[in-house]
mmCIF file of C-alpha atoms in Angstrom:
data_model
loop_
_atom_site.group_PDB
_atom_site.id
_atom_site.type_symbol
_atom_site.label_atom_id
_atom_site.label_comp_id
_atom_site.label_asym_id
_atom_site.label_seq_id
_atom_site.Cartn_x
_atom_site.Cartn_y
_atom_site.Cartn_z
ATOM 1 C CA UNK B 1 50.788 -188.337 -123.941
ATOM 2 C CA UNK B 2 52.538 -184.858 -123.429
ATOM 3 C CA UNK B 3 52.445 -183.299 -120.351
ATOM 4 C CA UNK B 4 53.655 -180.267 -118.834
ATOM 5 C CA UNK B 5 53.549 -179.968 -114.997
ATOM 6 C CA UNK B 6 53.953 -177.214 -112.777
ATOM 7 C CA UNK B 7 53.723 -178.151 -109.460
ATOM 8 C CA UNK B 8 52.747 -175.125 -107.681
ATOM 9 C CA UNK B 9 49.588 -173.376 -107.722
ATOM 10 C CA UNK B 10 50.676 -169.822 -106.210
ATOM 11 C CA UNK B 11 54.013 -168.192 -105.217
ATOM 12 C CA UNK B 12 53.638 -165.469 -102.642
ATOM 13 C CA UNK B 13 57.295 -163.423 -102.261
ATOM 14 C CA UNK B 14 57.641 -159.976 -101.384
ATOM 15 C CA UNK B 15 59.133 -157.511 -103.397
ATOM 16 C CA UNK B 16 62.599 -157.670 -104.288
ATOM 17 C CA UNK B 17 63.065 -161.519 -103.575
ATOM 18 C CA UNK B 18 64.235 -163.702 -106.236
ATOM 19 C CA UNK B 19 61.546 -165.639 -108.145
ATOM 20 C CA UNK B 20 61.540 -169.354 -109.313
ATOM 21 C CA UNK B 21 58.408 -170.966 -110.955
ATOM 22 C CA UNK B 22 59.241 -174.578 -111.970
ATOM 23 C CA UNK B 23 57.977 -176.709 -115.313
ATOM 24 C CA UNK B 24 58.698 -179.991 -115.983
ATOM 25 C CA UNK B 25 57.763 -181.675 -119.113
ATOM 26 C CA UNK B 26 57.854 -184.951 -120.193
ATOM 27 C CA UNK B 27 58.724 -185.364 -124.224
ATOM 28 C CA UNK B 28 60.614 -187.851 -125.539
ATOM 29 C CA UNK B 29 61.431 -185.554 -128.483
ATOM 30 C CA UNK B 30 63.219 -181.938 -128.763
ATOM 31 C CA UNK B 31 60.520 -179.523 -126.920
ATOM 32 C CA UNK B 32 60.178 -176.431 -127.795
ATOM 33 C CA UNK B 33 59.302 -175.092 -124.784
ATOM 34 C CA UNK B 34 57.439 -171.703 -123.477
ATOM 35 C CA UNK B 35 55.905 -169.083 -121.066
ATOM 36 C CA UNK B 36 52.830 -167.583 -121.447
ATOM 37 C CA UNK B 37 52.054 -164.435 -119.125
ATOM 38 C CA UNK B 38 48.050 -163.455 -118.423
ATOM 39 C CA UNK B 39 48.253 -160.378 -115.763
ATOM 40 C CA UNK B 40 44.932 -159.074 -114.293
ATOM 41 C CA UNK B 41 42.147 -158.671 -116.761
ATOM 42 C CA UNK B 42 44.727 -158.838 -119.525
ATOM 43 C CA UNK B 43 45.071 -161.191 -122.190
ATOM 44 C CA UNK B 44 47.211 -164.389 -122.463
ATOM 45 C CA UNK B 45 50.489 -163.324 -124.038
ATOM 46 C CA UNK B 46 53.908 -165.099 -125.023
ATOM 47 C CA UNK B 47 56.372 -164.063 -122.178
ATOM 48 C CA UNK B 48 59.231 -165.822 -123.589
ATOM 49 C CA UNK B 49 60.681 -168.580 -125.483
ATOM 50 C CA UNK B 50 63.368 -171.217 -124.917
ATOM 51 C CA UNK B 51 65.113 -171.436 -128.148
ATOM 52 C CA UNK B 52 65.425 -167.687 -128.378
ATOM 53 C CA UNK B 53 67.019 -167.150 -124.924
ATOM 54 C CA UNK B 54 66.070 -164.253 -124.265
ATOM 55 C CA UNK B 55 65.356 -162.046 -121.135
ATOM 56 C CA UNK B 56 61.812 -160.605 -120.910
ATOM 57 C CA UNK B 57 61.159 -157.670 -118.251
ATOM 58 C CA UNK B 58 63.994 -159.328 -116.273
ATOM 59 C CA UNK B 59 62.582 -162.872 -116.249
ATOM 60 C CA UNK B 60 64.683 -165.704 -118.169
ATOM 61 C CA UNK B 61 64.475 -169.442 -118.658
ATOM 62 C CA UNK B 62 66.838 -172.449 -119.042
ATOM 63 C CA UNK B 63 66.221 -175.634 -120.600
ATOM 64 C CA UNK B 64 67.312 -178.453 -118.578
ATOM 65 C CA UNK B 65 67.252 -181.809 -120.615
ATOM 66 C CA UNK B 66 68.589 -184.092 -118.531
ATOM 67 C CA UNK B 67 66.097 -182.723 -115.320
ATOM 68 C CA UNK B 68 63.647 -182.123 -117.897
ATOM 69 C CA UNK B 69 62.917 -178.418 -117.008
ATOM 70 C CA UNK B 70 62.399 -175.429 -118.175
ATOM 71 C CA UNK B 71 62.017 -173.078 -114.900
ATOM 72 C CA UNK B 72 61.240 -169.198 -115.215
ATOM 73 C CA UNK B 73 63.557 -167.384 -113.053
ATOM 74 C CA UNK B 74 63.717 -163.669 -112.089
ATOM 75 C CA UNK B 75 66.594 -162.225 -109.304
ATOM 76 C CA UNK B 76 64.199 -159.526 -108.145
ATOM 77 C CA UNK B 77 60.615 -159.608 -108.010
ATOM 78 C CA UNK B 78 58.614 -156.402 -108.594
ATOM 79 C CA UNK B 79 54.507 -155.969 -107.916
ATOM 80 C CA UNK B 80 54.064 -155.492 -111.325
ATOM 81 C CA UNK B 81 55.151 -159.165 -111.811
ATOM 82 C CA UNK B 82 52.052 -160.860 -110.480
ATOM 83 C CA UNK B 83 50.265 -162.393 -112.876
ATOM 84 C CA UNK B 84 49.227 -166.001 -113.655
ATOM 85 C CA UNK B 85 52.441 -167.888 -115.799
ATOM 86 C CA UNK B 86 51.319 -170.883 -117.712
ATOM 87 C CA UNK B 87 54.449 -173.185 -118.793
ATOM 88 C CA UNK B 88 53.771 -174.740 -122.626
ATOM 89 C CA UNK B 89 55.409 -177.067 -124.912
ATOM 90 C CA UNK B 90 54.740 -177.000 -128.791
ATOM 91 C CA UNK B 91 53.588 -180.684 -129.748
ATOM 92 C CA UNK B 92 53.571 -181.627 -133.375
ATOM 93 C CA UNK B 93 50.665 -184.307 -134.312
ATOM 94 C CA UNK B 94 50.740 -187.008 -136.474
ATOM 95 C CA UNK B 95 48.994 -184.738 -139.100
ATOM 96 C CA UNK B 96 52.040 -182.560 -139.669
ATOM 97 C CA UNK B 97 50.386 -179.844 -137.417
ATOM 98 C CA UNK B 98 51.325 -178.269 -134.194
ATOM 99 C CA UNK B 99 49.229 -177.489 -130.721
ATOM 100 C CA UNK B 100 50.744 -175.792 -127.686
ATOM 101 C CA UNK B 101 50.028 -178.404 -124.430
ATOM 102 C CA UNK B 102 49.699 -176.161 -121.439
ATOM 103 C CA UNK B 103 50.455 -176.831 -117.957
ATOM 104 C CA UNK B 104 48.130 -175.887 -115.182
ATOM 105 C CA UNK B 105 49.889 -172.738 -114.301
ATOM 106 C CA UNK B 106 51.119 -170.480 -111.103
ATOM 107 C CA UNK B 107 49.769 -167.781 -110.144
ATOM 108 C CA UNK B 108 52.420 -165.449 -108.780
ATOM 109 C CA UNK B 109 51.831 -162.780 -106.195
ATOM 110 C CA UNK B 110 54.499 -159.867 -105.560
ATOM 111 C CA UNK B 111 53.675 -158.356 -102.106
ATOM 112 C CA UNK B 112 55.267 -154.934 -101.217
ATOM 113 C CA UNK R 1 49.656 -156.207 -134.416
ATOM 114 C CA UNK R 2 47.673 -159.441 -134.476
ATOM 115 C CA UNK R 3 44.146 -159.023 -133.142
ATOM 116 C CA UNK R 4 41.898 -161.477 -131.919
ATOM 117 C CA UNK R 5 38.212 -160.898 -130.616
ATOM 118 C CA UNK R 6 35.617 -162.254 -128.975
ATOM 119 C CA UNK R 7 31.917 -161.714 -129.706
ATOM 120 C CA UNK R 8 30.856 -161.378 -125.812
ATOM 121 C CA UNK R 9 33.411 -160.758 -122.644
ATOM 122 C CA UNK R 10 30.811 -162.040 -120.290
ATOM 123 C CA UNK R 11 27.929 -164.151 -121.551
ATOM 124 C CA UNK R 12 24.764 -165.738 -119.128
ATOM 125 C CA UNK R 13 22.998 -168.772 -120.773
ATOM 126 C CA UNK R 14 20.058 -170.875 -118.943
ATOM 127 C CA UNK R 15 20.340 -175.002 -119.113
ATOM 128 C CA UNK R 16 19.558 -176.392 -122.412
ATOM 129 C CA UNK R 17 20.314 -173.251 -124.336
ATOM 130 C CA UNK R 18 22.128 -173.772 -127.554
ATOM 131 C CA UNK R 19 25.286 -171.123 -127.171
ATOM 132 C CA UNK R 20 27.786 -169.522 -129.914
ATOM 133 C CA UNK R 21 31.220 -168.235 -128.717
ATOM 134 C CA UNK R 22 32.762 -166.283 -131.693
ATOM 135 C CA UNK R 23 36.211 -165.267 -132.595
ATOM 136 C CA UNK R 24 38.078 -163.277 -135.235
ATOM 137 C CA UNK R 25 41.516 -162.883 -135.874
ATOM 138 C CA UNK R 26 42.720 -160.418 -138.636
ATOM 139 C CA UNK R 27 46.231 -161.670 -139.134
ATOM 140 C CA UNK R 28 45.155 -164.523 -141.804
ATOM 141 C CA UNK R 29 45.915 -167.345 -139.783
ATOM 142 C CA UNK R 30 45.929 -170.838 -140.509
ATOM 143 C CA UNK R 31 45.247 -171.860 -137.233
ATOM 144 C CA UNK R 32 42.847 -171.518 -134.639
ATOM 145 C CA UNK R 33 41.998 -172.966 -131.312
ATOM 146 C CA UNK R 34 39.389 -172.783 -128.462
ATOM 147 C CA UNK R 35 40.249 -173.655 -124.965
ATOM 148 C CA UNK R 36 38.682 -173.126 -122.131
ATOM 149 C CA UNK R 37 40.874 -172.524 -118.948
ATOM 150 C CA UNK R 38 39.404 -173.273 -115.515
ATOM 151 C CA UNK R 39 41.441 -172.423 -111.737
ATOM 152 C CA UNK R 40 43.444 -175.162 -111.049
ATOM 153 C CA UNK R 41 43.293 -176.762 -114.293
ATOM 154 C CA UNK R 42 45.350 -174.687 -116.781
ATOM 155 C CA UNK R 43 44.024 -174.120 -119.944
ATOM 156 C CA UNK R 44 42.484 -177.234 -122.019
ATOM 157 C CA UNK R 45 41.878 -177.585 -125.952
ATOM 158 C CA UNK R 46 39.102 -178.067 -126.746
ATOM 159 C CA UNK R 47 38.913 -178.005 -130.423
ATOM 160 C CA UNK R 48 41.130 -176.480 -133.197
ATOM 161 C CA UNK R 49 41.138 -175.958 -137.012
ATOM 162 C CA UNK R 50 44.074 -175.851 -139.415
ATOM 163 C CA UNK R 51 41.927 -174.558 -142.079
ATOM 164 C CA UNK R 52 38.816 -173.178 -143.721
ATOM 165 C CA UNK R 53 35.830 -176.213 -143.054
ATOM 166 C CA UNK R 54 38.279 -178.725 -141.225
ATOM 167 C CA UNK R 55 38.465 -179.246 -137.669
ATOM 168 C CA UNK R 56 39.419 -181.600 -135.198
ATOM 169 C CA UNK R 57 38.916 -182.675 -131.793
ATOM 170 C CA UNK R 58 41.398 -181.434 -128.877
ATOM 171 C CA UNK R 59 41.627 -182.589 -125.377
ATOM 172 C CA UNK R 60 38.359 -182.327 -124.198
ATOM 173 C CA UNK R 61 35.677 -182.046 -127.075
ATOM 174 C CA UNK R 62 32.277 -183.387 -125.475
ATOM 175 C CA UNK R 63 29.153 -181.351 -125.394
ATOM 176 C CA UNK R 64 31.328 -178.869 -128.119
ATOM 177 C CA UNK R 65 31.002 -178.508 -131.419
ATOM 178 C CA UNK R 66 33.120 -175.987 -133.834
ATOM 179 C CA UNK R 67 32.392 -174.268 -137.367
ATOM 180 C CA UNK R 68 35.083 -172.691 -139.481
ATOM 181 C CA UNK R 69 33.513 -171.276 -142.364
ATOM 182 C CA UNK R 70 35.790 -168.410 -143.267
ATOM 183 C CA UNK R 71 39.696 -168.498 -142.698
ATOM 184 C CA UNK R 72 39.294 -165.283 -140.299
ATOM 185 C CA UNK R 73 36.535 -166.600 -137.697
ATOM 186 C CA UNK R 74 35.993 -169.621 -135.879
ATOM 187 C CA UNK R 75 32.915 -170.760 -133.789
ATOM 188 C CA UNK R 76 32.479 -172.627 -130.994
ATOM 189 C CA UNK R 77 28.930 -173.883 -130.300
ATOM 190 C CA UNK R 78 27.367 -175.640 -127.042
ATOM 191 C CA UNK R 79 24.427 -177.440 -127.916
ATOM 192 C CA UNK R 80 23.143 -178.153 -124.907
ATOM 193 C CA UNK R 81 24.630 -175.940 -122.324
ATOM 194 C CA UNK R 82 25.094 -177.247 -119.159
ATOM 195 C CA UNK R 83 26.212 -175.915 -115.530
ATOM 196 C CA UNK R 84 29.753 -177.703 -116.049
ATOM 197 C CA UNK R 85 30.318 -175.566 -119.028
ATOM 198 C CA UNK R 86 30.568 -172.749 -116.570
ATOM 199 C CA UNK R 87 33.786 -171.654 -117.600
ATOM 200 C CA UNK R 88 36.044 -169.064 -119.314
ATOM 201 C CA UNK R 89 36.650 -169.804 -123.053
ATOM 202 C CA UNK R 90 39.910 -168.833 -124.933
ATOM 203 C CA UNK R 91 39.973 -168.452 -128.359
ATOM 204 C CA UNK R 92 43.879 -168.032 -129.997
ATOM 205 C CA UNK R 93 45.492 -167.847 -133.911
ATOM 206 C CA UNK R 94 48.777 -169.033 -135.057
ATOM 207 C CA UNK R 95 50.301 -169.278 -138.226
ATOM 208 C CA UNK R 96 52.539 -172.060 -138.733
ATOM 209 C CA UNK R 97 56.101 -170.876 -138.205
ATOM 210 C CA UNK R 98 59.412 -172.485 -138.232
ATOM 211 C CA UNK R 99 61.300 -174.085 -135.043
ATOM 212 C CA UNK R 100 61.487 -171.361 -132.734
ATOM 213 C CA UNK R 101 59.112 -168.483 -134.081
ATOM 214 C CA UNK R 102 55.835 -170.277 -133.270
ATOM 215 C CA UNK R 103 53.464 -167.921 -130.854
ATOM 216 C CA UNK R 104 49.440 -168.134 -130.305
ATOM 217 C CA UNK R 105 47.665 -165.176 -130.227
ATOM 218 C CA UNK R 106 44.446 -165.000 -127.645
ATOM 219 C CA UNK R 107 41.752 -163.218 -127.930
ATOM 220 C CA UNK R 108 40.166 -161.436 -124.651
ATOM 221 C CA UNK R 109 38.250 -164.486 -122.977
ATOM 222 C CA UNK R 110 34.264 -164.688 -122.911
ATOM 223 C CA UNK R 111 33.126 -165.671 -119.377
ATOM 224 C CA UNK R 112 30.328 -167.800 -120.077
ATOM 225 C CA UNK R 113 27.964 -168.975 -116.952
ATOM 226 C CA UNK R 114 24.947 -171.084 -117.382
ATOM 227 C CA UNK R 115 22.606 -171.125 -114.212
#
């Protein structure tokens, strides 16, 4: 089965500090890879997305196949920042449909 | 903007109670899931529907069942609650996209405890 793995469960940095939160997945396929965002008492939204590489409020990811990882990096942490960041990977099902499989996520906290 | 809601943000049931968890989405999407996301566990499917009346089982689907009966909402019933159902409950939409445009949408969260 899918899995996506994220090995830590909270990142404390201070302001200012550069910010890594590591994913691994294991796929034998092409994964289409994500990060979901869910600040304080705030919904779970779509932070970004692998195949669009793009840079969200600062925060960017790069898929690395051959490490199988897809880490979400940002030079310079701000408070605003800390949130909870679930990694995901799209999984399409023998049915011809799709499901996201979630890791178990990192909760970030940006201290002043 | 694509909106998704849930019937209750914070919902007490006793033991045995029979519970509904609603959601609507407004966006006409296929696709709808229920999770329910617990700390240090992530977030875990527990069922989803592709379309109007069909359903199927996700990661972890015991003591749930589901009910689509409209495209729009999708239910998620506990027939029996129990204490490890103490949990908060995601409900998200998503419309089948092509490589690269696929997003789920969540609703709010319902906080459900049963004592």
């Amino acid at each position: 089965a899918q899995r996506v793995t994220q090995p830590e469960k909270l990142l404390s940095v201070f302001k200012g500090a550069p910010v890594e939160l590591k994913c691994n997945y294991s796929y034998s396929g092409s994964p289409e890879l994500f990060w979901y965002v869910q600040y304080s008492r705030q919904r779970l939204q779509l932070l970004l997305r692998h195949i669009s590489r793009e840079s969200i409020k600062g925060f960017t990811a790069d898929l690395n196949k051959g490490e199988t990882s897809f880490h979400l990096k940002k030079p310079f942490a701000q408070e605003e920042d800390s949130a909870m960041y679930y990694c995901a990977n799209l999984s399409p099902l023998n049915t011809g449909f799709q499901k996201l499989v979630f890791g178990t996520g990192t909760r970030l906290l940006v201290s002043p | 903007d694509v909106k998704v809601t849930q019937s209750s943000r914070y919902l007490v049931k006793r033991t045995g109670e029979k519970v509904f968890l609603e959601c609507v989405q407004d966006m006409d999407h296929e696709n709808m899931f229920w999770y329910r996301q617990d700390p240090g566990l992530g977030l875990r499917l527990i069922y989803f529907s592709y379309d109007v009346k069909m359903k199927e089982k996700g990661d972890i689907p015991e003591g749930y069942s589901v009910s689509r009966e409209k495209k729009e909402r999708f239910s998620l019933i506990l027939e029996s609650a129990s204490t490890n159902q103490t949990s908060m409950y995601l409900c998200a939409s998503a419309i089948w996209a092509s490589r690269g445009l696929y997003e789920q949408y969540f609703g709010p969260g319902t906080r459900l405890t049963v004592t």
